[in-house]
PDB file of C-alpha atoms in Angstrom:
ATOM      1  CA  UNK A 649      94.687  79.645 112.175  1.00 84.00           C
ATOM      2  CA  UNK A 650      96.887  82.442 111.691  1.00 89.00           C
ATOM      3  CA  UNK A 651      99.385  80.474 109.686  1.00 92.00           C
ATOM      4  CA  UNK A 652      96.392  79.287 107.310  1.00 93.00           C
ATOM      5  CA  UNK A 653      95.643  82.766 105.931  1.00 94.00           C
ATOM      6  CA  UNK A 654      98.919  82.722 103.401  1.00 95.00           C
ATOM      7  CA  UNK A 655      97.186  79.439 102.060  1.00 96.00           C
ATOM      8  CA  UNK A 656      93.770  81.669 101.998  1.00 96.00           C
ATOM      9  CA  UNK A 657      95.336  84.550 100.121  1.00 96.00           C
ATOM     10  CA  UNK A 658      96.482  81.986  97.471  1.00 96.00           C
ATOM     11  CA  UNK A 659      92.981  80.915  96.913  1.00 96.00           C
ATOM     12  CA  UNK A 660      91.867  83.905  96.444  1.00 96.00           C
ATOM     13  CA  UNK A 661      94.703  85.038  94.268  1.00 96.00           C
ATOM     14  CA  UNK A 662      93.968  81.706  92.120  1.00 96.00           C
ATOM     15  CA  UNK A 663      89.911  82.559  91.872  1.00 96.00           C
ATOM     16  CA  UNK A 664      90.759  86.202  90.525  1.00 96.00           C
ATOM     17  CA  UNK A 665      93.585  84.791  87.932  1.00 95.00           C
ATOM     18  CA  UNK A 666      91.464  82.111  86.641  1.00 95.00           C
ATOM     19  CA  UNK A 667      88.502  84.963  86.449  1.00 94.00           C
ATOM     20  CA  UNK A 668      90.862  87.508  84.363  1.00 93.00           C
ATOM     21  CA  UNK A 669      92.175  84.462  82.490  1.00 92.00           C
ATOM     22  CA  UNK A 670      88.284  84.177  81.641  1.00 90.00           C
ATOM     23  CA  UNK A 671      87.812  87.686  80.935  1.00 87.00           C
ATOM     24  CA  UNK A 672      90.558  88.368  78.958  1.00 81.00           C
ATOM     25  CA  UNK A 673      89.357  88.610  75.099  1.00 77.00           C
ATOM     26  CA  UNK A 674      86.052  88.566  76.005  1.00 84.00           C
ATOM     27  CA  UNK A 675      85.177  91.472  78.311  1.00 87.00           C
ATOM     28  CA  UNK A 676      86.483  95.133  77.775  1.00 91.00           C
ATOM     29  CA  UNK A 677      89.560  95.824  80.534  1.00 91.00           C
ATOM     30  CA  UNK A 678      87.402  98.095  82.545  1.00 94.00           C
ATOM     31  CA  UNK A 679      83.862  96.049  82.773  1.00 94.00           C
ATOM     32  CA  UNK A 680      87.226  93.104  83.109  1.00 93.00           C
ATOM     33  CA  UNK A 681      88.523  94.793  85.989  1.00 95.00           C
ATOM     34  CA  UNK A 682      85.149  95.685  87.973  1.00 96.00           C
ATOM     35  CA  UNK A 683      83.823  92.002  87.707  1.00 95.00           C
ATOM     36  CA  UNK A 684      87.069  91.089  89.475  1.00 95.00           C
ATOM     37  CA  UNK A 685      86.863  93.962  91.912  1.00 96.00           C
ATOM     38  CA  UNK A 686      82.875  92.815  93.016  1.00 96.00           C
ATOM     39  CA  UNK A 687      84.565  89.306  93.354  1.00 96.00           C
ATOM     40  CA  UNK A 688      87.442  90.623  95.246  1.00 96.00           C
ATOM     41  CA  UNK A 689      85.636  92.431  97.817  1.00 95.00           C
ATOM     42  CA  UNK A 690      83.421  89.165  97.613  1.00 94.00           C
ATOM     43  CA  UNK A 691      85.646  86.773  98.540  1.00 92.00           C
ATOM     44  CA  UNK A 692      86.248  88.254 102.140  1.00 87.00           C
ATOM     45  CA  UNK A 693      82.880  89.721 102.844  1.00 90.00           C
ATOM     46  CA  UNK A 694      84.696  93.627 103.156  1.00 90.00           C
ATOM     47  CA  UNK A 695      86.043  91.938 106.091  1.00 89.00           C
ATOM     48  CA  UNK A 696      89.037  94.254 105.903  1.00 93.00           C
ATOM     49  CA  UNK A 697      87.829  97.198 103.840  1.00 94.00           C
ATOM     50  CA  UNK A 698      85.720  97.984 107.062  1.00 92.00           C
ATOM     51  CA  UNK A 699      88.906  97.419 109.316  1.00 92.00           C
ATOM     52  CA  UNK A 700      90.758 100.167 107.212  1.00 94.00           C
ATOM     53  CA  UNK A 701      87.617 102.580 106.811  1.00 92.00           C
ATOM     54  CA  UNK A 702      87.352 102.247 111.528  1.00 90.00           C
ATOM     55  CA  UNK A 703      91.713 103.031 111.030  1.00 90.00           C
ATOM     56  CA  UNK A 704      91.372 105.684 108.698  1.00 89.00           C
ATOM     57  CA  UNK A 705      88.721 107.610 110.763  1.00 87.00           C
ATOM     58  CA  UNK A 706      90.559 106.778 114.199  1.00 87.00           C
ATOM     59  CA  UNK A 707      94.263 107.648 112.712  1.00 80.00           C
ATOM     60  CA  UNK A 708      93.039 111.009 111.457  1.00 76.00           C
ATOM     61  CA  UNK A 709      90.308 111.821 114.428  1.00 73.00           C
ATOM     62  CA  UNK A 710      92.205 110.769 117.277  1.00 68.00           C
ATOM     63  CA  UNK A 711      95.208 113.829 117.037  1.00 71.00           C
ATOM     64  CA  UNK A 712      97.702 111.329 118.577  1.00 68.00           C
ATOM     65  CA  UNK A 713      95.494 110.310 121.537  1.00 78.00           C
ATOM     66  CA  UNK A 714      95.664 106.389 121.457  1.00 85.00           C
ATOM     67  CA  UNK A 715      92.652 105.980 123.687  1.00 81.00           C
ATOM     68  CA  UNK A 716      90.824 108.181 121.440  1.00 81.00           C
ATOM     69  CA  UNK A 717      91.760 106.380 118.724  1.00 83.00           C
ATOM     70  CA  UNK A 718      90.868 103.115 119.889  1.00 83.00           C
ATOM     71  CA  UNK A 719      87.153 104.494 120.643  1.00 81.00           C
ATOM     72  CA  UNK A 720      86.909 105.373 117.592  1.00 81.00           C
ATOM     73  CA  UNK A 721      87.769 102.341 115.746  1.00 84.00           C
ATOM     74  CA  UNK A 722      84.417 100.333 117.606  1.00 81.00           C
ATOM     75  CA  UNK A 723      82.508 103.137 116.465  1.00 77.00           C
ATOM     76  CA  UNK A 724      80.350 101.369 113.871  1.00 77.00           C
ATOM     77  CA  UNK A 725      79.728 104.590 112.312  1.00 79.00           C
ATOM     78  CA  UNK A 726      82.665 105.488 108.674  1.00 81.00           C
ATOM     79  CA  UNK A 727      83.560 109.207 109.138  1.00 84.00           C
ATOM     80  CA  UNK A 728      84.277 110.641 106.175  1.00 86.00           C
ATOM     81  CA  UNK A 729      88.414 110.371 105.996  1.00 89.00           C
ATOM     82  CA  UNK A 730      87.223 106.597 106.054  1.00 90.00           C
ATOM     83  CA  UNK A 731      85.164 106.672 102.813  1.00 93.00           C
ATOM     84  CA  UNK A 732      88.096 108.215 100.905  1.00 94.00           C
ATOM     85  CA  UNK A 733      90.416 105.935 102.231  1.00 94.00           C
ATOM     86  CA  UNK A 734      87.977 102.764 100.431  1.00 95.00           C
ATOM     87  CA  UNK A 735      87.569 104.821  97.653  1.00 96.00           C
ATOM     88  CA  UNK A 736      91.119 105.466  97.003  1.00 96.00           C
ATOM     89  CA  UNK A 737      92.175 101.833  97.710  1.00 97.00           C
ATOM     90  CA  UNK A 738      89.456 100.589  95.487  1.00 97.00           C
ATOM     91  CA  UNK A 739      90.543 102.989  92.995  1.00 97.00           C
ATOM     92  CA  UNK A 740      94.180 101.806  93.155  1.00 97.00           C
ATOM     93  CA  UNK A 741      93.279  98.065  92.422  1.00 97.00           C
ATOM     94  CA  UNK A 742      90.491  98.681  89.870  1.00 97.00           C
ATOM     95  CA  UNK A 743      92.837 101.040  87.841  1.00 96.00           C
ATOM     96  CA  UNK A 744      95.764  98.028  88.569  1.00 96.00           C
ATOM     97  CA  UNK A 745      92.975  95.357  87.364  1.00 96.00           C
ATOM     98  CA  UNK A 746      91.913  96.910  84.418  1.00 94.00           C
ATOM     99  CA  UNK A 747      95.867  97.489  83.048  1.00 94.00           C
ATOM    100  CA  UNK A 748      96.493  93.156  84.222  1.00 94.00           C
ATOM    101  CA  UNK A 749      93.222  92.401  82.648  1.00 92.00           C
ATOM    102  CA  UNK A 750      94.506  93.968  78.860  1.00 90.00           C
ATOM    103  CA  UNK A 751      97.718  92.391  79.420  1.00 88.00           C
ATOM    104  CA  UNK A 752      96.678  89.410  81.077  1.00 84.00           C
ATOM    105  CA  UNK A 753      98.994  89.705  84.048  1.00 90.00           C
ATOM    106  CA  UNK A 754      97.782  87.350  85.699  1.00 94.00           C
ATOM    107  CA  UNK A 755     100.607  86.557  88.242  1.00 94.00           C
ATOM    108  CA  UNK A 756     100.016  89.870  89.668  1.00 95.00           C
ATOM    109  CA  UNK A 757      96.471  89.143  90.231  1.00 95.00           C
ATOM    110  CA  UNK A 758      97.533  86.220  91.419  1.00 96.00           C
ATOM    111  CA  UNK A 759     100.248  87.271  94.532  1.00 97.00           C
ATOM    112  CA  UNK A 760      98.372  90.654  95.468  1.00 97.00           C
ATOM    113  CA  UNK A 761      95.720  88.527  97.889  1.00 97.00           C
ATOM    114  CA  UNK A 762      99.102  85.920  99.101  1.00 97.00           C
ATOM    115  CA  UNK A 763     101.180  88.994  99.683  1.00 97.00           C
ATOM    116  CA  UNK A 764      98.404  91.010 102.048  1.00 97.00           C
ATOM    117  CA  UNK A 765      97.657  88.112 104.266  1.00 97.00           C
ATOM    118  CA  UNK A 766     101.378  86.974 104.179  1.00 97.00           C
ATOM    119  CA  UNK A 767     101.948  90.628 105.478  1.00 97.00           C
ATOM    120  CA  UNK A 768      99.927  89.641 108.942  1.00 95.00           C
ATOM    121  CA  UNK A 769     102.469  86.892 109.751  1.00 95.00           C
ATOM    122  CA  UNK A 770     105.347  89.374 110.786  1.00 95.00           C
ATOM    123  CA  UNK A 771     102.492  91.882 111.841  1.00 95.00           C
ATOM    124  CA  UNK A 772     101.554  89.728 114.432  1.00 93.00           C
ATOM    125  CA  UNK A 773     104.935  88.590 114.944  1.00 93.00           C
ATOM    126  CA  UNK A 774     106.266  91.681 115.796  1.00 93.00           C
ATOM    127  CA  UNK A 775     103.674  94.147 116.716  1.00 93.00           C
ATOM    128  CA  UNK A 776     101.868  94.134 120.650  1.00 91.00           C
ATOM    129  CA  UNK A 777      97.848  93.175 120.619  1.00 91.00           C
ATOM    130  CA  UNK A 778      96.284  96.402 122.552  1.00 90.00           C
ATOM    131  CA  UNK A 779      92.983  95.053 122.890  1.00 83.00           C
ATOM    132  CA  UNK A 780      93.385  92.347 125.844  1.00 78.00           C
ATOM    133  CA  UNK A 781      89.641  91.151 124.416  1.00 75.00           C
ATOM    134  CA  UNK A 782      90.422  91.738 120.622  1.00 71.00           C
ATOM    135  CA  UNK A 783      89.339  89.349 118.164  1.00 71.00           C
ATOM    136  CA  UNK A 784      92.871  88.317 117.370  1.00 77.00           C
ATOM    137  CA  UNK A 785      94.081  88.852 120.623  1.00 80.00           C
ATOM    138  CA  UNK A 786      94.157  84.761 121.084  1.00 81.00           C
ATOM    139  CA  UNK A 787      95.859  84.163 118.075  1.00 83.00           C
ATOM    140  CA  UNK A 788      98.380  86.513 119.021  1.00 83.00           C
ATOM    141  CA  UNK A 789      98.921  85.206 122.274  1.00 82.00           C
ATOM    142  CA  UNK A 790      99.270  81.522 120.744  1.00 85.00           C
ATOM    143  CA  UNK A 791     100.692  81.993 117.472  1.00 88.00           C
ATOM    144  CA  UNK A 792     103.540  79.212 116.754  1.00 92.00           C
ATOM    145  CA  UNK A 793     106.539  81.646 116.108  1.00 91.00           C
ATOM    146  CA  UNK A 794     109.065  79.921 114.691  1.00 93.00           C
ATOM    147  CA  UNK A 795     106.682  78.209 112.663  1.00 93.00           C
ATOM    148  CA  UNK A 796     104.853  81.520 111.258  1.00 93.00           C
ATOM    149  CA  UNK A 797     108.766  82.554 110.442  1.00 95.00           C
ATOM    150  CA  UNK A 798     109.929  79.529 108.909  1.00 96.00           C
ATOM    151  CA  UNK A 799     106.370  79.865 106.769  1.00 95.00           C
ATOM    152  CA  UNK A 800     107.007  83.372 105.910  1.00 96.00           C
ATOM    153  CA  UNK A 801     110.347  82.862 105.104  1.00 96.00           C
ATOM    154  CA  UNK A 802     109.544  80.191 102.521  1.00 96.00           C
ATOM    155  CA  UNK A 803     107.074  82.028 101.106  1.00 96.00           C
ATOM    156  CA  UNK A 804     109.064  84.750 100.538  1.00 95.00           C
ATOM    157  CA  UNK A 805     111.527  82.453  99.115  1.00 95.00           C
ATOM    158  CA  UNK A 806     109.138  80.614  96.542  1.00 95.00           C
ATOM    159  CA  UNK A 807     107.887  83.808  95.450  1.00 94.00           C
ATOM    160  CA  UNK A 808     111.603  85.335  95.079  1.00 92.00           C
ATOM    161  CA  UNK A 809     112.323  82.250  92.335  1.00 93.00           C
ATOM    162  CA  UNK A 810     109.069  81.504  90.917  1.00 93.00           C
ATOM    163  CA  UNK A 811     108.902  85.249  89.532  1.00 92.00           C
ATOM    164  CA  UNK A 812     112.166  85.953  89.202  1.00 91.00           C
ATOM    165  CA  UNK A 813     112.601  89.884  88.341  1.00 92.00           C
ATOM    166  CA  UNK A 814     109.187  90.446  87.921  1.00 90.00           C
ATOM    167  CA  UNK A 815     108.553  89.776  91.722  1.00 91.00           C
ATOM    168  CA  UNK A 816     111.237  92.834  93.242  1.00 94.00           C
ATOM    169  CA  UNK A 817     108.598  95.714  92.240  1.00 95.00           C
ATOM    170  CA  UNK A 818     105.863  94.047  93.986  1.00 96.00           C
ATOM    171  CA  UNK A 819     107.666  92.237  97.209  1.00 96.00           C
ATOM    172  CA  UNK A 820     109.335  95.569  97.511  1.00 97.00           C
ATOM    173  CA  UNK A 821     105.746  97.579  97.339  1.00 97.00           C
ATOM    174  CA  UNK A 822     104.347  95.013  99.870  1.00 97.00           C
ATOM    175  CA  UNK A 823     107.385  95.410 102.046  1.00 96.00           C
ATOM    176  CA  UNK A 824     107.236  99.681 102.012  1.00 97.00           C
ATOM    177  CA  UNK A 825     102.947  99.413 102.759  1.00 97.00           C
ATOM    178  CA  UNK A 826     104.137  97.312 105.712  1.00 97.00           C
ATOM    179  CA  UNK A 827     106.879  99.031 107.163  1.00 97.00           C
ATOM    180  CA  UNK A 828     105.234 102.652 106.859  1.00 96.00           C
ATOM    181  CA  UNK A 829     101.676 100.768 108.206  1.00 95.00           C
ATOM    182  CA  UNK A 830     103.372  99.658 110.915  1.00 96.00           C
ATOM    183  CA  UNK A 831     104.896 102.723 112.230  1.00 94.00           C
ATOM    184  CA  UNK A 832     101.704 104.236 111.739  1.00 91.00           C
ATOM    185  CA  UNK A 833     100.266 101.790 114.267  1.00 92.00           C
ATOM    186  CA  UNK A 834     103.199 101.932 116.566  1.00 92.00           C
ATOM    187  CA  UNK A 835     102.870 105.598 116.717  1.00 89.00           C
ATOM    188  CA  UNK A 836      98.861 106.077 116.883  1.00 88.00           C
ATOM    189  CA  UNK A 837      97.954 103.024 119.105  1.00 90.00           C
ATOM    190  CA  UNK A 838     101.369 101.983 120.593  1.00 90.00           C
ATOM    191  CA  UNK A 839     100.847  98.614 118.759  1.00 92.00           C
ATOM    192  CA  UNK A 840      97.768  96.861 116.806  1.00 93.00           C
ATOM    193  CA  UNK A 841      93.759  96.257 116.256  1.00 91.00           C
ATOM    194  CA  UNK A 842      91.929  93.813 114.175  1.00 89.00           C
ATOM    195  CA  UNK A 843      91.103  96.909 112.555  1.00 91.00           C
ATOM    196  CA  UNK A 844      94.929  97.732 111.708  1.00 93.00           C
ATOM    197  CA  UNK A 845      95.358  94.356 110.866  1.00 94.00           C
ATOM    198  CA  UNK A 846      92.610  94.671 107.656  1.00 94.00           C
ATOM    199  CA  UNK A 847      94.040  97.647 106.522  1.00 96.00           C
ATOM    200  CA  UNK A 848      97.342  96.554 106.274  1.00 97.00           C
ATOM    201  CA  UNK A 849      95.764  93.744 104.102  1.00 97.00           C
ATOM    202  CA  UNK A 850      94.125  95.956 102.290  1.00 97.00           C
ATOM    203  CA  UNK A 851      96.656  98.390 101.568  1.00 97.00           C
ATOM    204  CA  UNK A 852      99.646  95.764 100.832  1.00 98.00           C
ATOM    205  CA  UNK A 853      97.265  94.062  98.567  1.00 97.00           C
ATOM    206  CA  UNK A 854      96.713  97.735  96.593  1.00 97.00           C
ATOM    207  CA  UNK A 855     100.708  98.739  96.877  1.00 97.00           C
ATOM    208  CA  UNK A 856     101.741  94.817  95.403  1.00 97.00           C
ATOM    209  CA  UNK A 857      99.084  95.097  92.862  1.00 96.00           C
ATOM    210  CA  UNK A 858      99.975  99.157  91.561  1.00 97.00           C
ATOM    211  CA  UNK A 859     103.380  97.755  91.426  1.00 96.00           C
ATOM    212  CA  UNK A 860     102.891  94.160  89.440  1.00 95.00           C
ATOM    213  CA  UNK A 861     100.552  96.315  86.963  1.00 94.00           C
ATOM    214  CA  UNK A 862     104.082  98.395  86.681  1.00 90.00           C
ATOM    215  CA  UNK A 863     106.003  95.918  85.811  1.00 82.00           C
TER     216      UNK A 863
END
């Protein structure tokens, strides 16, 4: 299933374009750029907003303890550090929606929800599973590799020549939010959650998305 959530990302990306394609001209850029946030978070039920509020409340109460950290993230309880960390991603895309909204960037809007599930193909790929009984733990285990790398490497590809020079700012911000997220994991858990997994979304999603809006 793992190789499926690209194609997911891409319907998602294609519900929000044709949404700001609707909005644009006829709603304001901020009411523009809230409608498409509520649909956003819609789309995957806060799924992985929740996975980054457990990480950001684990990374910052566990003080390098990895067993501590992982207690915390089944906590079903959002510390504080984990509100600001929604409320600054949220922040980050509305503020990106409502500039791609007034200038009808749409192909931003588009690639932001392809680029942070693309992101969990290497993730997986490269990154150990430290809950044996984790939710993803299976598709981990059983995930075709050379198949998710072909996939991500003509993704990558398609991207690269469909956008030409507008797609290095955001492929580049996608490829930073992973690198740095995955060292984070690497160095707090010794590898990666469900939980880490959202956030990543999330956060690649936010850096591809400040960085199309750039453009």
């Amino acid at each position: 299933s793992l190789l499926c959530y690209p194609l997911v990302g891409l319907g998602i990306g294609a519900l929000l374009a044709a949404l700001a394609a609707a909005c644009h001209g006829h709603l304001a850029p901020l009411p523009g750029a809230a409608l498409l946030l509520a649909a956003w978070v819609c789309a995957s039920g806060g799924l992985h907003l929740d996975g980054l509020a457990d990480s950001a409340d684990a990374w910052a109460g566990a003080r390098g303890e990895a067993a501590r950290a992982l207690a915390i993230m089944k906590d079903p309880h959002c510390g504080p550090l984990g509100v600001v960390a929604l409320v600054v991603v949220l922040l980050l895309k509305f503020a990106a929606l409502s500039e791609l909204v007034a200038t009808s960037g749409l192909w931003a809007i588009a690639i932001a929800p392809l680029l942070g599930r693309t992101a969990l193909l290497p993730l997986f790929m490269t990154t150990d599973y430290v809950r044996p009984n984790g939710l993803g733990s299976a598709m981990h285990a059983h995930l075709p590799r050379r198949a998710a790398w072909l996939l991500l490497a003509l993704i990558l590809s398609t991207l690269g020549i469909a956008l030409g020079w507008r797609g290095v700012a955001p492929l580049l911000a996608a490829l930073a939010a992973f690198l740095l997220l995955r060292r984070m994991m690497l160095r707090q858990i010794g590898g990666m959650t469900g939980d880490t997994a959202g956030a990543l979304v999330e956060i690649v999603e936010a850096a591809a998305l400040v960085a199309g809006a750039s453009v």
